[in-house]
PDB file of C-alpha atoms in Angstrom:
ATOM      1  CA  MET A   1       0.000   0.000   0.000  1.00 42.00           C
ATOM      2  CA  SER A   2       1.471   3.352  -0.969  1.00 55.00           C
ATOM      3  CA  ALA A   3       1.444   6.396   1.308  1.00 77.00           C
ATOM      4  CA  GLU A   4      -0.953   9.242   0.582  1.00 92.00           C
ATOM      5  CA  ASN A   5       0.526  11.975  -1.617  1.00 96.00           C
ATOM      6  CA  LEU A   6       0.153  15.268   0.254  1.00 97.00           C
ATOM      7  CA  ILE A   7       0.993  17.269  -2.884  1.00 97.00           C
ATOM      8  CA  LEU A   8      -2.271  17.825  -4.720  1.00 96.00           C
ATOM      9  CA  ASN A   9      -2.084  17.101  -8.454  1.00 96.00           C
ATOM     10  CA  GLY A  10       1.571  16.067  -8.128  1.00 97.00           C
ATOM     11  CA  ASP A  11       1.234  14.110 -11.355  1.00 97.00           C
ATOM     12  CA  PHE A  12      -0.001  17.269 -13.163  1.00 97.00           C
ATOM     13  CA  SER A  13      -2.911  15.273 -14.631  1.00 96.00           C
ATOM     14  CA  GLN A  14      -5.333  18.112 -13.752  1.00 95.00           C
ATOM     15  CA  GLY A  15      -3.320  20.832 -15.467  1.00 94.00           C
ATOM     16  CA  GLU A  16      -2.664  23.903 -13.306  1.00 95.00           C
ATOM     17  CA  THR A  17      -5.152  22.889 -10.590  1.00 96.00           C
ATOM     18  CA  HIS A  18      -3.586  23.380  -7.101  1.00 97.00           C
ATOM     19  CA  TRP A  19      -0.426  24.995  -8.550  1.00 97.00           C
ATOM     20  CA  ARG A  20       0.526  28.698  -8.630  1.00 97.00           C
ATOM     21  CA  ILE A  21       2.592  29.912 -11.581  1.00 97.00           C
ATOM     22  CA  TYR A  22       4.948  32.878 -11.259  1.00 96.00           C
ATOM     23  CA  LEU A  23       6.457  34.492 -14.362  1.00 96.00           C
ATOM     24  CA  PRO A  24       8.779  37.395 -13.476  1.00 94.00           C
ATOM     25  CA  PRO A  25       8.037  40.378 -15.757  1.00 94.00           C
ATOM     26  CA  GLY A  26      10.537  41.146 -18.500  1.00 91.00           C
ATOM     27  CA  THR A  27      12.390  37.818 -18.250  1.00 89.00           C
ATOM     28  CA  GLY A  28      10.806  35.785 -21.036  1.00 92.00           C
ATOM     29  CA  ALA A  29       9.838  33.246 -18.366  1.00 95.00           C
ATOM     30  CA  SER A  30       7.398  30.519 -19.315  1.00 96.00           C
ATOM     31  CA  ALA A  31       5.654  27.653 -17.567  1.00 96.00           C
ATOM     32  CA  GLU A  32       3.464  24.955 -19.023  1.00 96.00           C
ATOM     33  CA  ILE A  33       1.632  22.140 -17.270  1.00 96.00           C
ATOM     34  CA  ARG A  34       0.299  19.328 -19.444  1.00 92.00           C
ATOM     35  CA  ASP A  35       0.544  15.636 -20.285  1.00 90.00           C
ATOM     36  CA  GLY A  36       1.763  14.699 -16.795  1.00 95.00           C
ATOM     37  CA  TYR A  37       4.632  17.183 -16.462  1.00 97.00           C
ATOM     38  CA  CYS A  38       5.442  20.792 -15.610  1.00 97.00           C
ATOM     39  CA  GLN A  39       7.904  22.607 -17.868  1.00 96.00           C
ATOM     40  CA  VAL A  40       9.561  25.812 -16.591  1.00 96.00           C
ATOM     41  CA  GLN A  41      12.278  28.082 -18.005  1.00 94.00           C
ATOM     42  CA  ASN A  42      13.831  31.563 -17.779  1.00 94.00           C
ATOM     43  CA  ASP A  43      13.160  32.052 -14.034  1.00 94.00           C
ATOM     44  CA  ALA A  44       9.585  30.750 -14.081  1.00 95.00           C
ATOM     45  CA  SER A  45       8.403  28.964 -10.953  1.00 96.00           C
ATOM     46  CA  VAL A  46       5.451  26.789 -10.097  1.00 97.00           C
ATOM     47  CA  ASP A  47       4.627  26.313  -6.429  1.00 97.00           C
ATOM     48  CA  GLN A  48       2.215  24.818  -3.931  1.00 98.00           C
ATOM     49  CA  SER A  49       1.784  25.170  -0.153  1.00 97.00           C
ATOM     50  CA  VAL A  50       0.570  22.399   2.157  1.00 97.00           C
ATOM     51  CA  LEU A  51      -0.154  22.336   5.910  1.00 97.00           C
ATOM     52  CA  LEU A  52       1.875  19.635   7.693  1.00 96.00           C
ATOM     53  CA  GLU A  53       1.814  18.203  11.207  1.00 95.00           C
ATOM     54  CA  VAL A  54       4.865  17.269  13.317  1.00 95.00           C
ATOM     55  CA  GLY A  55       6.596  14.285  11.740  1.00 95.00           C
ATOM     56  CA  LYS A  56       9.171  13.082   9.229  1.00 96.00           C
ATOM     57  CA  TYR A  57       8.316  13.521   5.542  1.00 96.00           C
ATOM     58  CA  ARG A  58       9.747  12.347   2.234  1.00 97.00           C
ATOM     59  CA  LEU A  59       9.653  14.464  -0.925  1.00 97.00           C
ATOM     60  CA  ALA A  60      10.337  12.796  -4.274  1.00 97.00           C
ATOM     61  CA  PHE A  61      10.160  13.955  -7.894  1.00 97.00           C
ATOM     62  CA  GLU A  62      11.701  13.382 -11.297  1.00 97.00           C
ATOM     63  CA  GLY A  63      13.411  16.006 -13.440  1.00 96.00           C
ATOM     64  CA  LEU A  64      14.401  16.130 -17.095  1.00 95.00           C
ATOM     65  CA  PHE A  65      16.802  18.975 -17.864  1.00 94.00           C
ATOM     66  CA  PRO A  66      18.770  18.533 -21.114  1.00 88.00           C
ATOM     67  CA  ASP A  67      21.336  21.139 -20.041  1.00 83.00           C
ATOM     68  CA  THR A  68      22.844  22.109 -16.695  1.00 78.00           C
ATOM     69  CA  THR A  69      20.815  25.279 -16.221  1.00 81.00           C
ATOM     70  CA  GLY A  70      20.947  26.105 -12.517  1.00 89.00           C
ATOM     71  CA  SER A  71      17.303  25.020 -12.139  1.00 92.00           C
ATOM     72  CA  TYR A  72      16.248  23.806  -8.709  1.00 94.00           C
ATOM     73  CA  VAL A  73      13.479  22.782  -6.345  1.00 95.00           C
ATOM     74  CA  ASN A  74      12.982  25.023  -3.319  1.00 95.00           C
ATOM     75  CA  LEU A  75      11.542  23.739  -0.023  1.00 96.00           C
ATOM     76  CA  ALA A  76      10.510  25.863   2.964  1.00 96.00           C
ATOM     77  CA  LEU A  77       8.863  25.237   6.327  1.00 95.00           C
ATOM     78  CA  GLU A  78       7.681  28.548   7.754  1.00 94.00           C
ATOM     79  CA  LEU A  79       7.585  27.775  11.483  1.00 92.00           C
ATOM     80  CA  SER A  80      10.314  25.123  11.643  1.00 89.00           C
ATOM     81  CA  GLY A  81      12.668  27.495   9.788  1.00 91.00           C
ATOM     82  CA  TYR A  82      13.751  24.795   7.350  1.00 93.00           C
ATOM     83  CA  ARG A  83      15.019  25.880   3.919  1.00 95.00           C
ATOM     84  CA  GLN A  84      16.528  23.640   1.247  1.00 95.00           C
ATOM     85  CA  GLN A  85      17.351  23.867  -2.435  1.00 95.00           C
ATOM     86  CA  ILE A  86      17.794  20.769  -4.561  1.00 94.00           C
ATOM     87  CA  ALA A  87      19.771  21.461  -7.737  1.00 93.00           C
ATOM     88  CA  VAL A  88      18.657  19.420 -10.745  1.00 93.00           C
ATOM     89  CA  ARG A  89      21.213  17.755 -12.991  1.00 91.00           C
ATOM     90  CA  GLY A  90      21.373  17.873 -16.756  1.00 90.00           C
ATOM     91  CA  GLY A  91      20.781  14.663 -18.691  1.00 91.00           C
ATOM     92  CA  ASP A  92      18.993  12.889 -21.526  1.00 92.00           C
ATOM     93  CA  ASP A  93      16.327  11.186 -19.387  1.00 94.00           C
ATOM     94  CA  TYR A  94      14.296  11.830 -16.241  1.00 96.00           C
ATOM     95  CA  SER A  95      16.398  11.626 -13.059  1.00 95.00           C
ATOM     96  CA  PRO A  96      14.894  10.723  -9.677  1.00 97.00           C
ATOM     97  CA  TYR A  97      15.355  12.964  -6.636  1.00 97.00           C
ATOM     98  CA  ALA A  98      14.347  12.372  -3.018  1.00 96.00           C
ATOM     99  CA  LEU A  99      14.808  14.164   0.281  1.00 95.00           C
ATOM    100  CA  SER A 100      13.581  13.587   3.826  1.00 96.00           C
ATOM    101  CA  PHE A 101      12.909  16.358   6.335  1.00 95.00           C
ATOM    102  CA  THR A 102      11.273  16.771   9.734  1.00 95.00           C
ATOM    103  CA  VAL A 103       8.562  19.187  10.843  1.00 95.00           C
ATOM    104  CA  THR A 104       9.385  20.212  14.424  1.00 93.00           C
ATOM    105  CA  ASP A 105       7.448  23.429  15.094  1.00 93.00           C
ATOM    106  CA  VAL A 106       3.743  23.973  14.555  1.00 93.00           C
ATOM    107  CA  ASP A 107       1.143  26.661  15.256  1.00 94.00           C
ATOM    108  CA  SER A 108      -1.707  26.440  17.781  1.00 93.00           C
ATOM    109  CA  ASN A 109      -3.609  24.260  15.288  1.00 93.00           C
ATOM    110  CA  GLY A 110      -0.732  21.758  15.106  1.00 94.00           C
ATOM    111  CA  LYS A 111       0.397  22.735  11.580  1.00 95.00           C
ATOM    112  CA  ASP A 112       3.424  24.186   9.788  1.00 96.00           C
ATOM    113  CA  ILE A 113       3.278  25.680   6.279  1.00 96.00           C
ATOM    114  CA  PHE A 114       5.340  23.734   3.736  1.00 96.00           C
ATOM    115  CA  THR A 115       5.981  25.446   0.404  1.00 96.00           C
ATOM    116  CA  LEU A 116       7.422  23.647  -2.601  1.00 96.00           C
ATOM    117  CA  GLY A 117       8.715  25.629  -5.584  1.00 95.00           C
ATOM    118  CA  LEU A 118       9.711  24.112  -8.927  1.00 95.00           C
ATOM    119  CA  VAL A 119      12.072  26.613 -10.584  1.00 94.00           C
ATOM    120  CA  GLY A 120      13.411  26.673 -14.129  1.00 92.00           C
ATOM    121  CA  LYS A 121      16.468  28.717 -15.109  1.00 92.00           C
ATOM    122  CA  LEU A 122      17.682  29.460 -18.644  1.00 89.00           C
ATOM    123  CA  THR A 123      16.416  26.739 -21.017  1.00 89.00           C
ATOM    124  CA  GLY A 124      14.838  24.950 -18.039  1.00 91.00           C
ATOM    125  CA  GLY A 125      13.271  21.532 -18.204  1.00 94.00           C
ATOM    126  CA  LYS A 126      10.466  19.323 -16.912  1.00 96.00           C
ATOM    127  CA  TYR A 127       9.310  18.066 -13.511  1.00 97.00           C
ATOM    128  CA  ARG A 128       6.956  15.129 -12.995  1.00 97.00           C
ATOM    129  CA  ASN A 129       5.696  12.664 -10.353  1.00 97.00           C
ATOM    130  CA  VAL A 130       5.999  15.071  -7.412  1.00 98.00           C
ATOM    131  CA  THR A 131       5.138  13.281  -4.157  1.00 97.00           C
ATOM    132  CA  LEU A 132       5.222  14.221  -0.493  1.00 97.00           C
ATOM    133  CA  SER A 133       4.384  11.576   2.082  1.00 97.00           C
ATOM    134  CA  LEU A 134       4.495  11.165   5.843  1.00 95.00           C
ATOM    135  CA  ALA A 135       7.348   8.773   6.646  1.00 90.00           C
ATOM    136  CA  ALA A 136       6.890   8.687  10.445  1.00 78.00           C
ATOM    137  CA  ASN A 137       4.956  10.449  13.189  1.00 76.00           C
ATOM    138  CA  ASN A 138       6.988  11.859  16.059  1.00 62.00           C
TER     139      ASN A 138
END
C-alpha cells in the first residue's frame, strides 16, 4: 500500500489545478503544465503550499533537464525554519530525486506551512511525479 501523496495534483494530470505559476516580468519566463509534467524556463516557478503536522516527511520527484541550467526545487517550512534547495542535474532522461525532512514546530492548530517551488532557469526543463508523504509520526 502506498502512502498518501500530500501534494495535490503532483502528477499534473489536472493541469494547473492546485499549482501557482509565477512568471517574473521582463524575463521571457514561461511555464506549461500538461501531459503529466510541468515545464519551466527563464526564471519561471510553479509552487504549492501544504499544511503539515509534526513528523518526518519524504519528498520525491523526477526532473528532465537537457542542459545544466541552474534550475532547482525550493523547499521551505515557515515555522520550523527549514530551507533547502535541490539542484537538478542535466541529462537525456528523467532523473529521480528524493529528500527527507522533519517538521518540528507547529502553530496552535498543530500545523506548519510547507511550500514547494519548482524553478526553471535558462532553457529549463520538466518536472513530474511530485510526491510528499508522511514517513513517520513523532
